[in-house]
Backbone as numpy.savetxt, mean C-alpha at the origin, in Angstrom:
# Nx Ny Nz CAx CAy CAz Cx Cy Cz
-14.76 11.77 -2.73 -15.43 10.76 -1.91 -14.93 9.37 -2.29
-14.59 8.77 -1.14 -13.46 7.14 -1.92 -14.73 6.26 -1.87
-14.63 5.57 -2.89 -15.79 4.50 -3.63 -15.34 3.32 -2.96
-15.63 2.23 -2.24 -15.12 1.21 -1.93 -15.79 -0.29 -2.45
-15.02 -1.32 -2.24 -15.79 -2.73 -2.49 -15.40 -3.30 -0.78
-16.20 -3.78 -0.19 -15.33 -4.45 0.79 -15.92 -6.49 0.84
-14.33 -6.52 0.85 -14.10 -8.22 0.68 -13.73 -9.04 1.82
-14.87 -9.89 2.29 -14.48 -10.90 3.35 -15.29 -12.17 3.12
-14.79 -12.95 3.48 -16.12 -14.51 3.70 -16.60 -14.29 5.00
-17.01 -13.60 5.78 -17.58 -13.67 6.39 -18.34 -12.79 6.83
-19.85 -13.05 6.11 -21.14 -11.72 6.08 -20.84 -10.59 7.27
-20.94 -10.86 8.78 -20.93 -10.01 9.63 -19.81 -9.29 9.62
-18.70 -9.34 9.10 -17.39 -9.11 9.03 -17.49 -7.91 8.49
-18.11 -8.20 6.95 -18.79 -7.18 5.70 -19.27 -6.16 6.72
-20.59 -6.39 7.08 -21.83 -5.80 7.49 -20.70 -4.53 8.23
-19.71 -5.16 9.50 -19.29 -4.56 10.60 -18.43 -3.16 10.07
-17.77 -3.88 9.19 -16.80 -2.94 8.49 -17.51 -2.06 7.92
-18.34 -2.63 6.62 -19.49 -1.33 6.13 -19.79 -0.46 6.78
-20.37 -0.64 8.17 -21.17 0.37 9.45 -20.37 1.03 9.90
-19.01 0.74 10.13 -17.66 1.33 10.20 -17.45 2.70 9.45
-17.11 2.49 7.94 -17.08 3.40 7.22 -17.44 3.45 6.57
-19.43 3.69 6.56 -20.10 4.67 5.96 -20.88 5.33 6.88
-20.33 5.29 8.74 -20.31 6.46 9.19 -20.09 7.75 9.12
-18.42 7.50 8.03 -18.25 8.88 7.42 -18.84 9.15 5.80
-19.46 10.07 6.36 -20.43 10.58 5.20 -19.68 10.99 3.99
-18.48 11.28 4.06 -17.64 11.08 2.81 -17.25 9.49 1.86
-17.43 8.60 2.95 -17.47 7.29 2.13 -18.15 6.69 1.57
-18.23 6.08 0.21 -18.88 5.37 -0.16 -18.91 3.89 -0.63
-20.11 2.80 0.09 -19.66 1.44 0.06 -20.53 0.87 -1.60
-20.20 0.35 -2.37 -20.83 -0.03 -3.84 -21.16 -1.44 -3.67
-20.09 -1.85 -2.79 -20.87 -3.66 -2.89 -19.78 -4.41 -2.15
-20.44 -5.49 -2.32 -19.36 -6.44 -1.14 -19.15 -7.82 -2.01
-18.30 -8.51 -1.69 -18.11 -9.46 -1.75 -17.18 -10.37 -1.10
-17.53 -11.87 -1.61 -16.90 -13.37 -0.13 -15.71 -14.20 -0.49
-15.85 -13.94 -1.63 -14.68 -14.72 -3.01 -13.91 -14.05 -3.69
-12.94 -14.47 -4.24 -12.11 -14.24 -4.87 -13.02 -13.92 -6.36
-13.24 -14.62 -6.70 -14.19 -14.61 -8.23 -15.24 -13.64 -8.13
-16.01 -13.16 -6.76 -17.20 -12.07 -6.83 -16.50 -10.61 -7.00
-14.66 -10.85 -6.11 -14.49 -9.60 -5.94 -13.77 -9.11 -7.44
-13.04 -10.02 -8.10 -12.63 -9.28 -9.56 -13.53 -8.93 -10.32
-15.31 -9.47 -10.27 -16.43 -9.16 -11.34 -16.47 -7.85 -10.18
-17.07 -7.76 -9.16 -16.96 -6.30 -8.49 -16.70 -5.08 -9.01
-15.33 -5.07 -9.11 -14.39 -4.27 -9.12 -14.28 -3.93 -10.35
-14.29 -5.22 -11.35 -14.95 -4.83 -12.61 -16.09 -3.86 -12.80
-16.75 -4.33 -12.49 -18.45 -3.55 -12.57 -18.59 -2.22 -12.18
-18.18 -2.53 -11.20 -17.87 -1.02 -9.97 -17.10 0.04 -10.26
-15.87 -0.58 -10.59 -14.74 0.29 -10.49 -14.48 1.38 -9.28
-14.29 0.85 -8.06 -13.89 1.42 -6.75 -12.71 1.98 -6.72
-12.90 2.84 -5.94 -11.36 3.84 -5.93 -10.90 2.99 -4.81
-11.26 2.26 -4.23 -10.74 1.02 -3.17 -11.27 -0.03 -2.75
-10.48 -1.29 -2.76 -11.30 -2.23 -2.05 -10.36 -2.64 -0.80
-11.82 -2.92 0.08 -10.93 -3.36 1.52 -10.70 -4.48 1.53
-9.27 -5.44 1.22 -9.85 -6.88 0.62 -8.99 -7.79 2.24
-9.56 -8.95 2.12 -9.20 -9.80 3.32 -8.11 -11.22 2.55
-7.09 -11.02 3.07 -6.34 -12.27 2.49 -7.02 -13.34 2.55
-7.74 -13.80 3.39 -7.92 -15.49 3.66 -9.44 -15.37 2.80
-9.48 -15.92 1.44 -10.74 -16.08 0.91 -10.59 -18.00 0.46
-12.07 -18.52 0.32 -12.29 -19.64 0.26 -11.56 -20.16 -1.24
-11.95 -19.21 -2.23 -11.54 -20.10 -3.68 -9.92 -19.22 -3.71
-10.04 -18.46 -3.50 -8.21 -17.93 -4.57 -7.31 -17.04 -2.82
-6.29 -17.20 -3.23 -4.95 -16.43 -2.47 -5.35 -15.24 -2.36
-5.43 -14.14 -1.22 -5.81 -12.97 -1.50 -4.39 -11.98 -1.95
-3.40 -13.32 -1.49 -2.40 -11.98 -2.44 -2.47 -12.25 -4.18
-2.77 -13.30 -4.88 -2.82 -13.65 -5.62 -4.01 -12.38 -6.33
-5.11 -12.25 -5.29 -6.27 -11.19 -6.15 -5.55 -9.46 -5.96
-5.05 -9.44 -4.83 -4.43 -7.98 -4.92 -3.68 -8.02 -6.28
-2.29 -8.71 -6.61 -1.64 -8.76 -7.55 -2.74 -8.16 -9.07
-3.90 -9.21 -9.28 -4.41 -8.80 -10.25 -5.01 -7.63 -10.09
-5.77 -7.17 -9.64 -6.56 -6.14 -8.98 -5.51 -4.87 -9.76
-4.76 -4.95 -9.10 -3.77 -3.73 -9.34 -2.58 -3.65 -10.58
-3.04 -5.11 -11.36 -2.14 -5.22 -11.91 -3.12 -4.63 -13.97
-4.43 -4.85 -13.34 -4.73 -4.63 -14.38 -6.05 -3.37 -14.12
-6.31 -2.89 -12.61 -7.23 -2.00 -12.43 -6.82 -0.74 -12.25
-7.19 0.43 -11.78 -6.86 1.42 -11.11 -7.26 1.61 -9.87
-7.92 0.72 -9.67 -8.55 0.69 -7.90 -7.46 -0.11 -6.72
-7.18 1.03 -5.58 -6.27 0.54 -4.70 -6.53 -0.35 -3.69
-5.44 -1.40 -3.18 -5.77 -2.05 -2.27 -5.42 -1.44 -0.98
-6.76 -2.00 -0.10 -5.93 -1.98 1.67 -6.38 -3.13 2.18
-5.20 -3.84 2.34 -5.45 -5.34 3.71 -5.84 -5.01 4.90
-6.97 -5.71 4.75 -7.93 -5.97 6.12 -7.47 -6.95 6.63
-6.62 -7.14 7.53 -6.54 -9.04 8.41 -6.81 -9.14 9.21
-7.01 -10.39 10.17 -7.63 -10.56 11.01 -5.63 -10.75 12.04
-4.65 -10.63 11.39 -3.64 -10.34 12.54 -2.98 -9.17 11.92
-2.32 -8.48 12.79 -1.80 -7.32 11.84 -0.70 -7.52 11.90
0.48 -8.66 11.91 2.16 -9.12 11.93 2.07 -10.55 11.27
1.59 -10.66 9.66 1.71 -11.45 9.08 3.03 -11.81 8.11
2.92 -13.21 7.93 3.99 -13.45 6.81 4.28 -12.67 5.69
2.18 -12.60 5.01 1.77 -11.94 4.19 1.91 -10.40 3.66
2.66 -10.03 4.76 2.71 -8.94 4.43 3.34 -8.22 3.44
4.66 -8.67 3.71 5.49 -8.43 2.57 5.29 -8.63 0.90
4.40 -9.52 0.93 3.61 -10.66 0.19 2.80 -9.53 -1.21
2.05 -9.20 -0.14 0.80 -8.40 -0.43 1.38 -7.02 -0.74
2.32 -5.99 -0.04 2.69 -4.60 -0.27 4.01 -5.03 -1.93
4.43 -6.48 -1.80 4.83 -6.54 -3.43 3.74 -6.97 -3.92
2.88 -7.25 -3.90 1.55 -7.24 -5.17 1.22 -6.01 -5.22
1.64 -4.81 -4.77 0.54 -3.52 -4.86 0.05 -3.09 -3.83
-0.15 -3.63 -2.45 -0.67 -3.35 -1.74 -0.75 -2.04 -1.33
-1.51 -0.96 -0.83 -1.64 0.23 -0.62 -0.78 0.42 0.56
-2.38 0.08 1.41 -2.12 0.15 2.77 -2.37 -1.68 3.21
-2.13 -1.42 4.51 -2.22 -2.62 5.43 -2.82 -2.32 6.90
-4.11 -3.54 7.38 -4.89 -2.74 8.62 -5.35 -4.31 9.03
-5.25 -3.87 10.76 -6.09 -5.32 11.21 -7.42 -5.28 11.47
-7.35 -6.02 11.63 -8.77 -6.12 11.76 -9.72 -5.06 13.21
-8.72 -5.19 14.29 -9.05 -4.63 15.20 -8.62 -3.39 15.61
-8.39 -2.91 14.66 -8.38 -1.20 14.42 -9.13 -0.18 15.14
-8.80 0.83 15.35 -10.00 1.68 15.81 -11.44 1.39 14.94
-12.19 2.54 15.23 -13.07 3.00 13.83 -12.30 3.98 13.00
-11.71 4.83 13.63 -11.32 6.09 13.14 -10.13 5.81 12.21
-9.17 4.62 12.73 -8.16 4.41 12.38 -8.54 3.72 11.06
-9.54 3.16 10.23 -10.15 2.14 9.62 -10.42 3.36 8.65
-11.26 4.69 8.94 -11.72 5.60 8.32 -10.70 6.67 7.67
-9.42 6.46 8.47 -8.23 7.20 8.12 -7.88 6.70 7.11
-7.79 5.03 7.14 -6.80 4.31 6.42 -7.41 4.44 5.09
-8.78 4.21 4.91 -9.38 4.63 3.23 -9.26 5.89 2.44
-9.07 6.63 3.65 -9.03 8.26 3.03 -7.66 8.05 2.29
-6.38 7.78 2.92 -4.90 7.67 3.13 -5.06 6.84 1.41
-5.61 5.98 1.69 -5.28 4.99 0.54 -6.08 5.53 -1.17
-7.09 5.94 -0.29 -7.96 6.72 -1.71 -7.08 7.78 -2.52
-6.09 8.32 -1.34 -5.34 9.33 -1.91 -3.96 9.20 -2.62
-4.07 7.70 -2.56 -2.44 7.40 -2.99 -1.36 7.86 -2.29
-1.79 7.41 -0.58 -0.77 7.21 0.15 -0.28 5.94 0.75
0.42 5.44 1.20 0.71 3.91 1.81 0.19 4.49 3.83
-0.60 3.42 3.62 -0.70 3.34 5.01 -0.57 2.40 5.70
0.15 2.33 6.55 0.31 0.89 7.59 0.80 0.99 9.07
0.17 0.62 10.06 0.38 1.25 11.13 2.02 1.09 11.61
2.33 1.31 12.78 3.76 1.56 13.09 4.56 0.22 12.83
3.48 -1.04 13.58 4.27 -1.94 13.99 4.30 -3.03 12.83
3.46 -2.44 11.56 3.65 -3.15 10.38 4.85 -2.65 9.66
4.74 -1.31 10.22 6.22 -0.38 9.14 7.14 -1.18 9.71
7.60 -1.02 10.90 8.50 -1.58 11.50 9.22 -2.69 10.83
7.88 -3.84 10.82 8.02 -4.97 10.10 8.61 -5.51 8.37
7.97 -3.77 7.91 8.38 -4.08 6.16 9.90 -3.30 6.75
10.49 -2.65 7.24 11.75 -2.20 7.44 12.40 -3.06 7.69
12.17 -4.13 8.37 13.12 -4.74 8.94 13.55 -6.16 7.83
12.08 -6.49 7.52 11.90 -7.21 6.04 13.11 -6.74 5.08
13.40 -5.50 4.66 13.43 -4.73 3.48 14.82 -4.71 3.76
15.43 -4.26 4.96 17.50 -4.42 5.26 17.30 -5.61 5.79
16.48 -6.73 5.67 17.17 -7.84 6.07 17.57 -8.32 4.55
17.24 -7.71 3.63 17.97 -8.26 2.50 19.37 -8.13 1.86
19.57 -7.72 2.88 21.04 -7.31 2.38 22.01 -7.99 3.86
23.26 -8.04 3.62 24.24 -8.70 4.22 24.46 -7.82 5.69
24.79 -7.47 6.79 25.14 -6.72 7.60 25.90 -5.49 7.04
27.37 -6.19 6.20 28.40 -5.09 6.07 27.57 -3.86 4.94
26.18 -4.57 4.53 25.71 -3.08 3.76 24.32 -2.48 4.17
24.71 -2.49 5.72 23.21 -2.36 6.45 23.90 -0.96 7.35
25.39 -0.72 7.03 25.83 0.04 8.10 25.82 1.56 7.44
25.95 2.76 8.42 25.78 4.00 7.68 27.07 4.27 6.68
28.46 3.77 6.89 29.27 3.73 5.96 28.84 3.37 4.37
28.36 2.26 4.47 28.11 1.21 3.28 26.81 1.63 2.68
25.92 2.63 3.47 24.48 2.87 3.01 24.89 3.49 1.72
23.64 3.11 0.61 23.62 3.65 -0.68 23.69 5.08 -0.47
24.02 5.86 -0.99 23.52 7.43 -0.98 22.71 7.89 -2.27
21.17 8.04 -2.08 20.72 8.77 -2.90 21.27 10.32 -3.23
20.41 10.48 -4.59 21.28 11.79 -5.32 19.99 12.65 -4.72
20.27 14.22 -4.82 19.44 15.07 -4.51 17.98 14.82 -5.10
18.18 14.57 -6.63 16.89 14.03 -7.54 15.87 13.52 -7.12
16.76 12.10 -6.47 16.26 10.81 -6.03 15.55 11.29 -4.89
16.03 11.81 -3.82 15.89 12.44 -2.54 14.15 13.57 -3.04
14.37 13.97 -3.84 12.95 14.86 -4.66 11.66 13.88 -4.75
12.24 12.98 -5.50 11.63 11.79 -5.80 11.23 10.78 -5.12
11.51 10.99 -3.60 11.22 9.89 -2.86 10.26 10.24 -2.08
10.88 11.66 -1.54 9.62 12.49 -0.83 8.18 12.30 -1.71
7.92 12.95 -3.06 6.71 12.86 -3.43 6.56 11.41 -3.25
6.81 10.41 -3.59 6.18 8.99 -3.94 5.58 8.70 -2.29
6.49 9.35 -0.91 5.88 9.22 0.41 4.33 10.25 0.56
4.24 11.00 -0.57 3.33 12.14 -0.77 2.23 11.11 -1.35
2.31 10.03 -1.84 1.10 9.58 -2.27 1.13 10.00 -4.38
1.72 10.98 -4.23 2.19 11.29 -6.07 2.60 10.18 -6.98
1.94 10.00 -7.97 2.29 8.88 -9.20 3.19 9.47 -9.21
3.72 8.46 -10.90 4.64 8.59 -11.27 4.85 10.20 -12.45
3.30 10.37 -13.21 2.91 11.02 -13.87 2.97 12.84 -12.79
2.51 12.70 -11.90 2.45 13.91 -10.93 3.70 14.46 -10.40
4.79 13.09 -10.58 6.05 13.94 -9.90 6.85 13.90 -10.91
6.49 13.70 -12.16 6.85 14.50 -13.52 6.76 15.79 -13.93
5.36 16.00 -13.49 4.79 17.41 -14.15 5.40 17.90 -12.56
5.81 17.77 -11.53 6.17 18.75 -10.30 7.41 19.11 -10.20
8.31 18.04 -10.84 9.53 18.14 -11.12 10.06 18.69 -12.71
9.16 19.06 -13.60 9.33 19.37 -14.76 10.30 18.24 -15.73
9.87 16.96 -15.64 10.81 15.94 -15.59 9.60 15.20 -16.86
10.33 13.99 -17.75 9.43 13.03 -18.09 8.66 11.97 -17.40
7.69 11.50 -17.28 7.77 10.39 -16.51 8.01 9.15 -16.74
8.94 8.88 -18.25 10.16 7.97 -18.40 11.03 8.02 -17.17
11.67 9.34 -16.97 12.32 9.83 -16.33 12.13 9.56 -14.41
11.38 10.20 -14.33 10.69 9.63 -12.98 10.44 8.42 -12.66
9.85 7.23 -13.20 10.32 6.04 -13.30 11.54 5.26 -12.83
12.22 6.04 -13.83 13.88 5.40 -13.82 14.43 5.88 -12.77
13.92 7.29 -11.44 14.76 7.40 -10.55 14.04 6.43 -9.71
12.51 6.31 -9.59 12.05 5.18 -8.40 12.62 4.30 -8.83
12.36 3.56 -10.10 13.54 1.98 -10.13 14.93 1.93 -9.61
15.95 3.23 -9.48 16.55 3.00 -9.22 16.78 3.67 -7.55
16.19 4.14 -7.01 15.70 4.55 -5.66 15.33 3.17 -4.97
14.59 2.35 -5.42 13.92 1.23 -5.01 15.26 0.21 -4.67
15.90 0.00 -5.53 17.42 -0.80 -5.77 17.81 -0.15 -4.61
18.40 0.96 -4.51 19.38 1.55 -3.47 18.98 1.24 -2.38
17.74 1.31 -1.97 16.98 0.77 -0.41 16.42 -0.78 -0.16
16.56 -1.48 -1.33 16.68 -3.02 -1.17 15.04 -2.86 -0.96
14.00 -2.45 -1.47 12.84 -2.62 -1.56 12.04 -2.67 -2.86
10.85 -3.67 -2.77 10.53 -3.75 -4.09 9.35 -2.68 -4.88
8.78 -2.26 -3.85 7.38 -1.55 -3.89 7.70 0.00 -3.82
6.86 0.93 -4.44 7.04 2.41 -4.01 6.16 2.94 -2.29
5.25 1.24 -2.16 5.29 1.31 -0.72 5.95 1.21 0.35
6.90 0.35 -0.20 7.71 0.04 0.69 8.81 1.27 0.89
9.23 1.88 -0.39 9.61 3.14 0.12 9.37 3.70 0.55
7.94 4.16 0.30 7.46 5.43 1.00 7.42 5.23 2.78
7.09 3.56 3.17 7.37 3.60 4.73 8.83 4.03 5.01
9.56 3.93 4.54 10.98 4.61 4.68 11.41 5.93 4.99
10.57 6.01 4.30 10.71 7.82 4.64 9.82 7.82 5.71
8.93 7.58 5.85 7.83 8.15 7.08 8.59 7.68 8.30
9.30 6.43 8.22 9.87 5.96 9.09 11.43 6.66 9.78
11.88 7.48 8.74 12.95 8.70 8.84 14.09 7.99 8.76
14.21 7.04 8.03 15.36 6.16 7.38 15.59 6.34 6.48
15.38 7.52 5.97 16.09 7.85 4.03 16.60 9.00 3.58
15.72 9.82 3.67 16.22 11.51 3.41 17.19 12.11 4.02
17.41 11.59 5.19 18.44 12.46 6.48 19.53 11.37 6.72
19.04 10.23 6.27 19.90 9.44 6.72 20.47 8.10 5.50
20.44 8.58 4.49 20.94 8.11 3.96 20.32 6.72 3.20
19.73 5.74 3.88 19.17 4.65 3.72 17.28 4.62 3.58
């Protein structure tokens, strides 16, 4: 059952989302908060297997609180925004970000996205993937954007990329691969390099997106 915090400045926002998902009787909401400063004591206190957090808070950067959040918790993020084709995006999925969701989501789609994220999967709808893809080879020059020039992962890597799109730590696709997870590590760091992305989210949209395994990139 995913434990949540959900974070907005704006009470009805809370309220709406709450009524949202703790329709499903598998979710559970622990507390809310409007700030930056309520939601790290939260999350502290709480310890949520997720918080739904909103970039635009009054005292602190909300990529600034994802970053910590994840940098020192075990509880995952999913961006709630109020647009779903932000600057931020990129922003936020390198702080950790899980998933990514607008505001004007289904219900269902809102109820998916916590399950998805509770489970240690990346979720982000199409036209955000789209967006971290296009983000992610715009970092590189043309002449190494082409299928000639594409990196080629090793079979390993190719093992290793699939689980991390599986939602699998680093620790899980150790023990699945009979591998260390020194080891496992060192192929996402270097999996991550080959696809010009910084996040194991950002990989994993890669694959879902069918730009890696079959094709090289």
């Amino acid at each position: 059952m995913p434990r949540l915090v959900i974070v907005d400045d704006h009470a009805a926002v809370r309220a709406g989302v709450t009524a949202i998902l703790t329709a499903d009787s598998e979710i559970e909401v622990l507390g809310e908060a409007a700030t930056g400063h309520d939601t790290i004591e939260a999350i502290q206190s709480l310890k949520p297997d997720v918080v739904v957090l909103d970039l635009q808070l009054p005292d602190r950067d909300g990529v600034d609180i994802c970053r910590e959040i994840t940098a020192t918790t075990a509880t995952r993020v999913l961006i709630l925004t109020a647009y779903e084709i932000t600057d931020n995006i990129t922003a936020a999925l390198d702080a950790g970000a899980t998933g990514f969701l607008a505001k004007t989501a289904e219900p269902q789609q809102m109820i998916d996205a916590v399950h998805a994220v509770a489970a240690g999967q990346a979720y982000l709808t199409p036209s955000v993937t789209r967006h971290v893809i296009a983000q992610a080879t715009g970092k590189h020059p043309p002449a190494h954007r082409t299928r000639a020039a594409a990196p080629e992962l090793t079979d390993r890597e190719r093992e290793v990329l699939q689980l991390v799109a599986e939602g699998l730590t680093n620790k899980q696709i150790a023990q699945r691969l009979v591998i260390s997870p020194a080891t496992a590590k060192t192929h996402l760091a270097r999996i991550m390099q080959k696809l010009g992305v910084s996040t194991r989210t950002q990989a994993a949209m890669l694959v879902r997106a069918g730009n890696s395994l079959d094709n090289g990139v």
